[in-house]
CSV table of C-alpha atoms in Angstrom, one decimal:
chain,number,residue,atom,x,y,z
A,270,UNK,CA,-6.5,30.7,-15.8
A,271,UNK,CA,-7.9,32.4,-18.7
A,272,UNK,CA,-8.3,36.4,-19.4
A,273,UNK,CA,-11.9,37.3,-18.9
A,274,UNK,CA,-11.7,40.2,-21.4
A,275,UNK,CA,-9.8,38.0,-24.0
A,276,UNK,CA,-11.6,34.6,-23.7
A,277,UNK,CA,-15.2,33.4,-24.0
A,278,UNK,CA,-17.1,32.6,-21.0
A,279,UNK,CA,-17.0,28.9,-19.5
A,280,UNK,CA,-19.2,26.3,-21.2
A,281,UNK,CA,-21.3,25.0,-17.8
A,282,UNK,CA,-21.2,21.9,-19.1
A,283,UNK,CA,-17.3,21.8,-19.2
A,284,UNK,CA,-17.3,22.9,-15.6
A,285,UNK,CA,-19.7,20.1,-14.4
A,286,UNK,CA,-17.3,17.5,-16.2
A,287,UNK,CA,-14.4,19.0,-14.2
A,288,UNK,CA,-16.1,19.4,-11.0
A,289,UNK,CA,-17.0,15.1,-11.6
A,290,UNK,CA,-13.2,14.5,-11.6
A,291,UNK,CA,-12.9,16.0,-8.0
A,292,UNK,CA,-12.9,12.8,-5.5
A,293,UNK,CA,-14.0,13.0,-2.0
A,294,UNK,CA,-10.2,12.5,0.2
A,295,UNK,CA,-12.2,10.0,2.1
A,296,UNK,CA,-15.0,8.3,0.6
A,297,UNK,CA,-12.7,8.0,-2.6
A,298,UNK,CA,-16.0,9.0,-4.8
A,299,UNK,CA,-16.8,11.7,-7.0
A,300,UNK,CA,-18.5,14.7,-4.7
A,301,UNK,CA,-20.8,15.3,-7.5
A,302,UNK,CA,-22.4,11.3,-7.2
A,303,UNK,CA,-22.5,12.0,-3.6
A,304,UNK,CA,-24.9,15.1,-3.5
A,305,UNK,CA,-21.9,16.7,-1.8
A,306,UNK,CA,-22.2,19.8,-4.8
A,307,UNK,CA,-24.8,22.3,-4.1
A,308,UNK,CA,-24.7,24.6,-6.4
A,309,UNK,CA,-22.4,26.1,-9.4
A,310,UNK,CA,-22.8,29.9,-10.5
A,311,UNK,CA,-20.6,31.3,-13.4
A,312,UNK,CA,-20.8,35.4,-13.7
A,313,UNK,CA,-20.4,37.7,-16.3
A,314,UNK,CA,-16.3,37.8,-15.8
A,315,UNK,CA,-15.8,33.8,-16.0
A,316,UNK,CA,-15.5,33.7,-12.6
A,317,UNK,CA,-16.9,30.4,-11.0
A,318,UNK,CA,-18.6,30.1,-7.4
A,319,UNK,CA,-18.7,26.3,-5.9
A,320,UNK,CA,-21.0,25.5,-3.3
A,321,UNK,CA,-19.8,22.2,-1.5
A,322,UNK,CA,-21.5,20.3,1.4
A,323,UNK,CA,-19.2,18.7,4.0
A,324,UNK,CA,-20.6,15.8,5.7
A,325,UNK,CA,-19.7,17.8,9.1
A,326,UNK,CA,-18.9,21.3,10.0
A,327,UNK,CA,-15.1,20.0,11.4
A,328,UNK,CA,-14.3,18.2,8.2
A,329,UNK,CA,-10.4,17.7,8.7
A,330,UNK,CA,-10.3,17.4,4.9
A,331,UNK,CA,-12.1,20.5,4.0
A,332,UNK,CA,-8.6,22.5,2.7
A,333,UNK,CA,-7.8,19.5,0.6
A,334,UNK,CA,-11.3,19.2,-0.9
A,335,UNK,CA,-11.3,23.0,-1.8
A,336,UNK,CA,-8.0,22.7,-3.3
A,337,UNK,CA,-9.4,19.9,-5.5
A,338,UNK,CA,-11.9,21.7,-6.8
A,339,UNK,CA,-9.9,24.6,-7.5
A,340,UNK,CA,-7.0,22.4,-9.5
A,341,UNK,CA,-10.2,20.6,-11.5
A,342,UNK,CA,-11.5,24.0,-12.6
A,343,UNK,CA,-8.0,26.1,-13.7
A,344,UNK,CA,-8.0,24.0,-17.1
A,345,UNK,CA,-11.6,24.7,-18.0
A,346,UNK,CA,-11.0,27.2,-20.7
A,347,UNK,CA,-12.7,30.6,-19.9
A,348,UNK,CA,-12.7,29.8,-15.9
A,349,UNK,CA,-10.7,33.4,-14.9
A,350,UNK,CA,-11.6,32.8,-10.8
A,351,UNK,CA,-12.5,30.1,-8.8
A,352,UNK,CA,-14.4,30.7,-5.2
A,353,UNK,CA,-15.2,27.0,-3.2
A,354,UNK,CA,-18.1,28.1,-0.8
A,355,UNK,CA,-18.3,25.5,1.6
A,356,UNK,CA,-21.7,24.1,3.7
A,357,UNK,CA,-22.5,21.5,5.9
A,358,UNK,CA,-24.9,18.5,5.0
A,359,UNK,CA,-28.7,19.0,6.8
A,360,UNK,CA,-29.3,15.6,8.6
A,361,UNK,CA,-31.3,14.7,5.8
A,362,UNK,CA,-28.7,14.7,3.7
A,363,UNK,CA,-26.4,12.9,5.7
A,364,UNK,CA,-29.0,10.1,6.1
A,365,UNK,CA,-29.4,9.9,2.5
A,366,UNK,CA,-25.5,10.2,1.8
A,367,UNK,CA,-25.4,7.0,4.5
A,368,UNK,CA,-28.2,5.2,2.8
A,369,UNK,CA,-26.6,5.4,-0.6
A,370,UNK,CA,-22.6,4.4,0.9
A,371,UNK,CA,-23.9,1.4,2.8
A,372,UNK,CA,-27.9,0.6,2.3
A,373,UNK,CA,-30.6,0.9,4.6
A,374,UNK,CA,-29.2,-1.9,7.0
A,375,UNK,CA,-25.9,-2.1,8.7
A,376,UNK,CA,-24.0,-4.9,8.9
A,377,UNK,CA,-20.1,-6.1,8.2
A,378,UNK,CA,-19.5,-6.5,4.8
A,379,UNK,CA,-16.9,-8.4,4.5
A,380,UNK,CA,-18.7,-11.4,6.1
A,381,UNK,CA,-21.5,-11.1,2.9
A,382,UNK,CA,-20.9,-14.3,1.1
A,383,UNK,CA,-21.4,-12.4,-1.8
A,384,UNK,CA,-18.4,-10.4,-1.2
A,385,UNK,CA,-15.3,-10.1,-3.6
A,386,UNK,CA,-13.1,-8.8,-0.9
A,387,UNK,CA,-9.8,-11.2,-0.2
A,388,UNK,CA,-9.3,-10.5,3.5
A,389,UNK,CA,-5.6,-11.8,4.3
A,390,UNK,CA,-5.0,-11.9,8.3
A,391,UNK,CA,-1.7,-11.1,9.2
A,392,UNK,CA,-0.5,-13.2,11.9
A,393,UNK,CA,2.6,-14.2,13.8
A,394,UNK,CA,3.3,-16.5,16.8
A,395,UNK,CA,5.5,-13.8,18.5
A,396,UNK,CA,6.1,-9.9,18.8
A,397,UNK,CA,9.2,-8.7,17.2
A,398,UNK,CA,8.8,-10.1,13.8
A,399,UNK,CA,8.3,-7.4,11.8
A,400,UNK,CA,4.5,-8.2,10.9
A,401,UNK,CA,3.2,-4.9,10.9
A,402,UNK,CA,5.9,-3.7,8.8
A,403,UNK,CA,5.0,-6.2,5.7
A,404,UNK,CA,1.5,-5.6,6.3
A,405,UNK,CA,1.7,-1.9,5.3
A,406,UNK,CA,4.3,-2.2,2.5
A,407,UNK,CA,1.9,-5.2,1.1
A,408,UNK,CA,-0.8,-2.8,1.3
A,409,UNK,CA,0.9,0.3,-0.1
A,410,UNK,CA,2.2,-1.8,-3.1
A,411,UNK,CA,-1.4,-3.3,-4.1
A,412,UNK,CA,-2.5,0.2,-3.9
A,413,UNK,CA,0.3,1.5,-5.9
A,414,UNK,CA,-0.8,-2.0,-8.7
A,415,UNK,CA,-4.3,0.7,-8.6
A,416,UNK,CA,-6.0,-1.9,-6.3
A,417,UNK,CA,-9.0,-0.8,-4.0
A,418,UNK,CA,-6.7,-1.8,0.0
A,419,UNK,CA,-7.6,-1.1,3.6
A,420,UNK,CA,-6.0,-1.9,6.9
A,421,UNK,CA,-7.8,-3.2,9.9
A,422,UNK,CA,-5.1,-2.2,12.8
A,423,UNK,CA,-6.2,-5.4,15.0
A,424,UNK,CA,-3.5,-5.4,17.6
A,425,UNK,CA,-5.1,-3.8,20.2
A,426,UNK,CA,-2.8,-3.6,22.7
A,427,UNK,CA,0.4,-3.0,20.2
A,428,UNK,CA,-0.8,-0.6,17.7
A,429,UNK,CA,1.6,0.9,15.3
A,430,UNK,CA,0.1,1.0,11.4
A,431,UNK,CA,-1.0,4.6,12.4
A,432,UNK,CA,2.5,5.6,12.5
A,433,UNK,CA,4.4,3.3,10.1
A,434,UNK,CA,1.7,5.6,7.4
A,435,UNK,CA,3.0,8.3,8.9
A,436,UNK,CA,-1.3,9.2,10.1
A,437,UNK,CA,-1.9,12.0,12.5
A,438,UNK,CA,-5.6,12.4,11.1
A,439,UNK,CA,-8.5,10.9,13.5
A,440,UNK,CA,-11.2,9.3,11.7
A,441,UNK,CA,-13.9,11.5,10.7
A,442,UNK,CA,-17.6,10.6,12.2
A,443,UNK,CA,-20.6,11.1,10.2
A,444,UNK,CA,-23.5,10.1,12.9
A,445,UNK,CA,-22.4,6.6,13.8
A,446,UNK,CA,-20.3,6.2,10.7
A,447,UNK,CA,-16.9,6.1,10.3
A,448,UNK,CA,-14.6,7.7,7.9
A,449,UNK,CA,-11.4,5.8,8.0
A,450,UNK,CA,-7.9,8.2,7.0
A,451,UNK,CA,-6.5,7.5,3.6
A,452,UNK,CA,-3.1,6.8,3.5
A,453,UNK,CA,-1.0,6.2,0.1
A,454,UNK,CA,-4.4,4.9,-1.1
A,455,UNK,CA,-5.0,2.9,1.6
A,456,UNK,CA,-7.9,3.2,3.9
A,457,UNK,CA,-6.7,2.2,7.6
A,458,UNK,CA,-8.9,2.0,11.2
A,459,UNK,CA,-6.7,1.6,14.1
A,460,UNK,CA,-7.7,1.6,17.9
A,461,UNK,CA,-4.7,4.1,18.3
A,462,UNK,CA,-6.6,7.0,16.5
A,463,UNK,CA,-9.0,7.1,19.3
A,464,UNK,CA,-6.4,6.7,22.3
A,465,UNK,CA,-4.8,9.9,23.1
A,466,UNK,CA,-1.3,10.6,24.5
A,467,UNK,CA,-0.4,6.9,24.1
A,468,UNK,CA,-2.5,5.3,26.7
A,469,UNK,CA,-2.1,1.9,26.8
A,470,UNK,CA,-5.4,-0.2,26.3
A,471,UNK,CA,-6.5,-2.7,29.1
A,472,UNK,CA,-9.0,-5.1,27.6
A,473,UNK,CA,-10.1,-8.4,28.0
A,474,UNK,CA,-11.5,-10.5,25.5
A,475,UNK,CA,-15.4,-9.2,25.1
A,476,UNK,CA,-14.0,-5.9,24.3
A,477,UNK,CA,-11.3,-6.9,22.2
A,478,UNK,CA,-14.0,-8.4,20.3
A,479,UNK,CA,-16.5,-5.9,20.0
A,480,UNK,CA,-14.0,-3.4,19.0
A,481,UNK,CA,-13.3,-5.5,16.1
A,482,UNK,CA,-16.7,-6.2,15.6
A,483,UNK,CA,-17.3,-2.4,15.2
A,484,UNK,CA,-14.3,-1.9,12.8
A,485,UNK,CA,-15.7,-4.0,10.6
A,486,UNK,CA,-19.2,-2.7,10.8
A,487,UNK,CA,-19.2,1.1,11.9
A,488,UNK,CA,-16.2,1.9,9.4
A,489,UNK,CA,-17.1,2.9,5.8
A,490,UNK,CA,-14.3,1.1,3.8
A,491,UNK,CA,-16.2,0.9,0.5
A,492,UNK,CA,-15.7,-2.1,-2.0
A,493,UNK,CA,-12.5,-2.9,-1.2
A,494,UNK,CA,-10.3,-5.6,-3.4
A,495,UNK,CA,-8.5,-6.3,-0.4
A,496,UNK,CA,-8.3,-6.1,3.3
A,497,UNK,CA,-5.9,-6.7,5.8
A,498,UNK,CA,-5.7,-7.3,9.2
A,499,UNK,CA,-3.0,-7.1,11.5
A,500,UNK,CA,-2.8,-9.4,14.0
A,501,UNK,CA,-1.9,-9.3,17.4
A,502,UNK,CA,0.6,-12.0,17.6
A,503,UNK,CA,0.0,-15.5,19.3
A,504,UNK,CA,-3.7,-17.8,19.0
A,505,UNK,CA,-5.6,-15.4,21.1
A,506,UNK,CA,-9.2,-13.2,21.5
A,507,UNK,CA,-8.7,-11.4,18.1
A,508,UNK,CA,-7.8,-14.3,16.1
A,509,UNK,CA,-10.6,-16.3,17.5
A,510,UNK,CA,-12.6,-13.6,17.0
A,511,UNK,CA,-11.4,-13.0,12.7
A,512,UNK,CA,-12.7,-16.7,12.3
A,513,UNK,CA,-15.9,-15.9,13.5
A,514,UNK,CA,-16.6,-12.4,12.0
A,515,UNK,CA,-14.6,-12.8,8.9
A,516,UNK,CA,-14.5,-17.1,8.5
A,517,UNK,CA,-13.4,-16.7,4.8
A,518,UNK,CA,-10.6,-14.7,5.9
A,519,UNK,CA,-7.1,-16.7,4.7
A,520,UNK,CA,-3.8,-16.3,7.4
A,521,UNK,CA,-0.1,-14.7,6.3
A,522,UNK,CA,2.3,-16.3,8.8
A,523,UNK,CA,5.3,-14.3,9.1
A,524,UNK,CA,8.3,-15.5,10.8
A,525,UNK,CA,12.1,-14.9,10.7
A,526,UNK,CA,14.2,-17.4,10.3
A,527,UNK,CA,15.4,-18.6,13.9
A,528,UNK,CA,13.6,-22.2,15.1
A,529,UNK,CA,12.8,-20.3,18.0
A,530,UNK,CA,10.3,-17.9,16.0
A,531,UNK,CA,9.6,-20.3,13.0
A,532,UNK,CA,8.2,-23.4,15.7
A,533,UNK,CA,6.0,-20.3,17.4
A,534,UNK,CA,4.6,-19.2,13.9
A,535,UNK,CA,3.9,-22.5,13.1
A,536,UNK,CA,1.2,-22.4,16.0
A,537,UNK,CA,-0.1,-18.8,14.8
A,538,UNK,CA,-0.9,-20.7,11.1
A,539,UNK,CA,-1.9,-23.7,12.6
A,540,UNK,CA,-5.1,-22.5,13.9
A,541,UNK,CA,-6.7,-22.5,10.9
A,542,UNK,CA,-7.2,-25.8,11.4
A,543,UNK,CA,-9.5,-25.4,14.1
A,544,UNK,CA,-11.2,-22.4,12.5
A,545,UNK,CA,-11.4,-23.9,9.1
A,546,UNK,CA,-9.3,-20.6,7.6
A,547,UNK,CA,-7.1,-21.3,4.8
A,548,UNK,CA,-3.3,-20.0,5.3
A,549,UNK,CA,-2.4,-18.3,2.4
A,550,UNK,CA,1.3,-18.5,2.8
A,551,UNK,CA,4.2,-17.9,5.0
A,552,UNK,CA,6.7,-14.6,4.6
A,553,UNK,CA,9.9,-14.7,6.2
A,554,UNK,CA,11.4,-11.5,7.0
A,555,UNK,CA,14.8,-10.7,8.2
A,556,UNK,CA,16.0,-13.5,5.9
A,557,UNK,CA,19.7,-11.6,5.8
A,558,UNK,CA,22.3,-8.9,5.8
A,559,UNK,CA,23.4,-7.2,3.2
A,560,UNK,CA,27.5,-6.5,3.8
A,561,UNK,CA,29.2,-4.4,2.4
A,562,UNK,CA,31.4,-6.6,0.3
A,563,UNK,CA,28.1,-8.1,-1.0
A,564,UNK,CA,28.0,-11.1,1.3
A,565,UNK,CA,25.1,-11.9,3.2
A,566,UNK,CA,24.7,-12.6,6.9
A,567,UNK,CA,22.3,-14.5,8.1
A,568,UNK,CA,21.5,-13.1,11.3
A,569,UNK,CA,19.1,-15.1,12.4
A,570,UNK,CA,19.9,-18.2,11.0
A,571,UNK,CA,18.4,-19.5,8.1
A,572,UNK,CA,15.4,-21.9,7.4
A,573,UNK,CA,12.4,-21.0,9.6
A,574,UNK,CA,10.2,-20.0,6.8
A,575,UNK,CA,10.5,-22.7,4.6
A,576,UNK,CA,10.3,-24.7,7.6
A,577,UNK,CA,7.0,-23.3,8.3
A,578,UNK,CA,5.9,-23.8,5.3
A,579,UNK,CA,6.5,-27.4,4.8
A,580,UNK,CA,4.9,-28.4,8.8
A,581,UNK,CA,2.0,-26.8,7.8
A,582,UNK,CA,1.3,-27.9,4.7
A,583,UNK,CA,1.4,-31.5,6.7
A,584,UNK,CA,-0.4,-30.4,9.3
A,585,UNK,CA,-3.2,-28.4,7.3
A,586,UNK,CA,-3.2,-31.3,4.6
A,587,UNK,CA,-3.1,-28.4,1.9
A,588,UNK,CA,0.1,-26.8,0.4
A,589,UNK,CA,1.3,-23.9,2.1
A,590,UNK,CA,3.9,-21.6,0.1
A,591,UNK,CA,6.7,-20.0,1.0
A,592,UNK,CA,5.5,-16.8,-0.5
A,593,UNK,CA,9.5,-14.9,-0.3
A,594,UNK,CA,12.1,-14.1,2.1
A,595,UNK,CA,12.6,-10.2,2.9
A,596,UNK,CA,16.5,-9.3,3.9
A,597,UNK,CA,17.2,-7.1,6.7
A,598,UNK,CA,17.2,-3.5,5.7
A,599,UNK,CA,18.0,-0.7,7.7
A,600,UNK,CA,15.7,1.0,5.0
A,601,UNK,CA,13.0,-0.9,6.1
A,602,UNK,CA,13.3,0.1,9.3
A,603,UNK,CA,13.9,4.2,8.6
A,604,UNK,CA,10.7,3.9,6.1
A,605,UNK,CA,8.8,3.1,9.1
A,606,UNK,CA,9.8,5.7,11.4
A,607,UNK,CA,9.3,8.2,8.7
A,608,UNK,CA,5.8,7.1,7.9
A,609,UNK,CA,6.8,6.2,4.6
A,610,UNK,CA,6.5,2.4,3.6
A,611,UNK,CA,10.1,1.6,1.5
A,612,UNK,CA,7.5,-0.1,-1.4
A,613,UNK,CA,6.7,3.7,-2.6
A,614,UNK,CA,10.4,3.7,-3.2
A,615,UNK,CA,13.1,2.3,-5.3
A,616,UNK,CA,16.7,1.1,-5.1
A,617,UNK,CA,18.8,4.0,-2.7
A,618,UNK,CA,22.5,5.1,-3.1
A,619,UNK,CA,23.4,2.7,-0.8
A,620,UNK,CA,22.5,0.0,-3.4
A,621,UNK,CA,19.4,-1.3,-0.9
A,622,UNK,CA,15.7,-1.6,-2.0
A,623,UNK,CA,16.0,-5.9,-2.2
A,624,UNK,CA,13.4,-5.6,0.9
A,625,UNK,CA,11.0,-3.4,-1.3
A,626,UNK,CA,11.5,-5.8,-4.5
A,627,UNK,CA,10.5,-8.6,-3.2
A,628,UNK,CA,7.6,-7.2,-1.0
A,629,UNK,CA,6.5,-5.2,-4.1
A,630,UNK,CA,6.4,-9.2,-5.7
A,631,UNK,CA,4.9,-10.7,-3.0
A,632,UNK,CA,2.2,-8.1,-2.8
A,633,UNK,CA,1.5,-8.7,-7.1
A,634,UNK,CA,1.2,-12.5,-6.4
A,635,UNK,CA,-1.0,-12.5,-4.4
A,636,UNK,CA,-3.0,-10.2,-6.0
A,637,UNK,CA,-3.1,-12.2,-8.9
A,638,UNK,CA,-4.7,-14.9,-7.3
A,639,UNK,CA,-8.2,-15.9,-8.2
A,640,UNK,CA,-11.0,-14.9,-6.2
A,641,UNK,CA,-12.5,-17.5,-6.2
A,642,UNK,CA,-16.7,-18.0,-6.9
A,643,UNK,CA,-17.5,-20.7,-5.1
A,644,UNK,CA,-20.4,-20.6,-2.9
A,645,UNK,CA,-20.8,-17.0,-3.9
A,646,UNK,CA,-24.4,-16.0,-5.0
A,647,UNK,CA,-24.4,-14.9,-8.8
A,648,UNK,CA,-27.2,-13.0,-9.0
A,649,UNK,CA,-28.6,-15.5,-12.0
A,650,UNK,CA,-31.6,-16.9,-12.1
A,651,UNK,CA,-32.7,-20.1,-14.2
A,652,UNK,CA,-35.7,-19.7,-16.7
């Protein structure tokens, strides 16, 4: 920071620019355009007092905000001290921060029909598959492309994106909204942030339901580009239940490559059929092994995906891709125990980082597809 004794004072407005570069950790906005800046005093020796409102007195985020502010104002020539005084929003101001994020009526957004949000369920017709695992890395990549991603963590009973992000942070609660963690840019809402010790969850389906239900609804995402869900596997509660609350939602099948999986899978896409869904595409993961002398093994056999892909695109009576196949890497596996998703990284000494390639180019196609406008209010009207 500058030398009060050898540099002019700050220029206030300078200050208010860098203060409007600070972004709330989890609303992802500007704390100025949120009313969360009370007030800015600069004294005689360039030294610059910040008055912040939290939305509640335990913000978990309130070192990282303070930090922010600090880093925005060290390059604003004159600044010699920084001091972040921080407050807690009156209920008045919470209502009005709610009021601005989501409106005056509450509701799941995703089901507007004027939404531009592609929601891709990931879905699988067995356990074991590695769904989760793609459903992170394809949401850390988008957000790494600068795309707007969150995570619904819809597998009740099996939760694990908390922990394949590497999140320890509960979701913060402003009244009856919620403020889902942020991790690598994504925004993610699982059931396991509110079970403690590991419990295990014992629902049936009403519950399962209105959990999701309240995911969608309660949860402050913001406008999202994309949204995922991961799926419990099989055709049960919470798949049923994505038709209905999200019905322009499109299905990822993945599968591995073994007819045992693949003819299972082919039941998890299927559904859309009866939902009237559109499956989006089928990944196959744990396509094969790297060896050593650069052969591959193929593990599990070879075929299920494109097998799939090809049943139901007959059954569906629309073409179903084969979107990739993802080897088996034991990288894969340790960037999931480390809460790191293998996307954020490139190729190790070990010569692997195939997995993250091609999940890196899975995750750009299908981000490049069209959303498409059809049915989707325009806000025009004819004169």
């Amino acid at each position: 920071m500058a030398d009060p004794y050898t540099s002019q004072l700050p220029d206030p407005a300078a200050v208010r620019r860098a203060l409007a570069t600070v972004i709330d950790p989890e609303l992802r906005r500007p704390i100025a355009e949120l009313g969360m800046l009370k007030d800015v005093r600069i004294d005689d020796a360039g030294r610059v007092t910040v008055g912040v409102l939290l939305t509640i007195a335990g913000c978990p985020l309130r070192g990282t905000i303070t930090a922010d502010v600090e880093q925005a104002l060290a390059s604003v020539p004159g600044v010699s001290a920084v001091q972040v005084d921080l407050d807690v929003m009156t209920p008045q101001q919470r209502s009005e921060l709610k009021e601005q994020l989501r409106g005056s009526e509450r509701g799941n957004p995703f089901a507007d029909p004027s939404s531009l949000t592609r929601v891709y369920a990931v879905a699988s017709g067995k356990g074991g598959v590695g769904k989760s695992s793609v459903t992170v890395n394809l949401a850390c990549a988008m957000a790494a492309q600068g795309l707007r991603v969150g995570i619904v963590d819809a597998d009740v009973y099996g939760f694990s994106v908390p922990g394949l992000l590497g999140i320890t942070q509960a979701p913060t609660q402003v009244d009856e909204m919620i403020l889902p963690p942020v991790a690598f840019g994504v925004k993610v809402i699982s059931i396991g942030m509110f079970v403690a010790n590991n419990k295990p969850v014992a629902w049936r389906g009403p519950m399962l339901h209105r959990a999701l239900e309240q995911f969608l609804t309660d949860v402050y995402f913001g406008d999202l580009d994309v949204l995922f869900l991961d799926l419990p596997p099989g055709t049960g509660d919470v798949a049923i239940s994505v038709a209905q609350l999200l019905p322009a939602s499109q299905i990822l099948v993945v599968t591995t490559p073994q007819t045992a999986a693949a003819e299972v899978a082919e039941r998890a896409g299927a559904i859309a059929a009866q939902t009237g869904q559109q499956v989006a595409g089928v990944i196959e993961n744990m396509s094969w092994l790297l060896l050593p002398d650069g052969s591959k093994m193929e593990v599990f056999g070879s075929g299920g995906g494109s097998a799939v892909a090809e049943r139901l695109s007959a059954v569906l009576e629309a073409p179903v891709p084969l979107l990739g196949s993802i080897p088996l890497e034991p990288a894969l596996r340790a960037g999931g125990d480390a809460g790191r998703p293998i996307v954020l990284d490139g190729v190790d000494d070990a010569g692997e980082g195939v997995a993250a390639d091609e999940l890196r180019r899975i995750a750009a196609e299908l981000a490049a597809r069209p959303r498409g406008l059809a049915g989707r209010p325009l806000g025009v009207t004819p004169r």
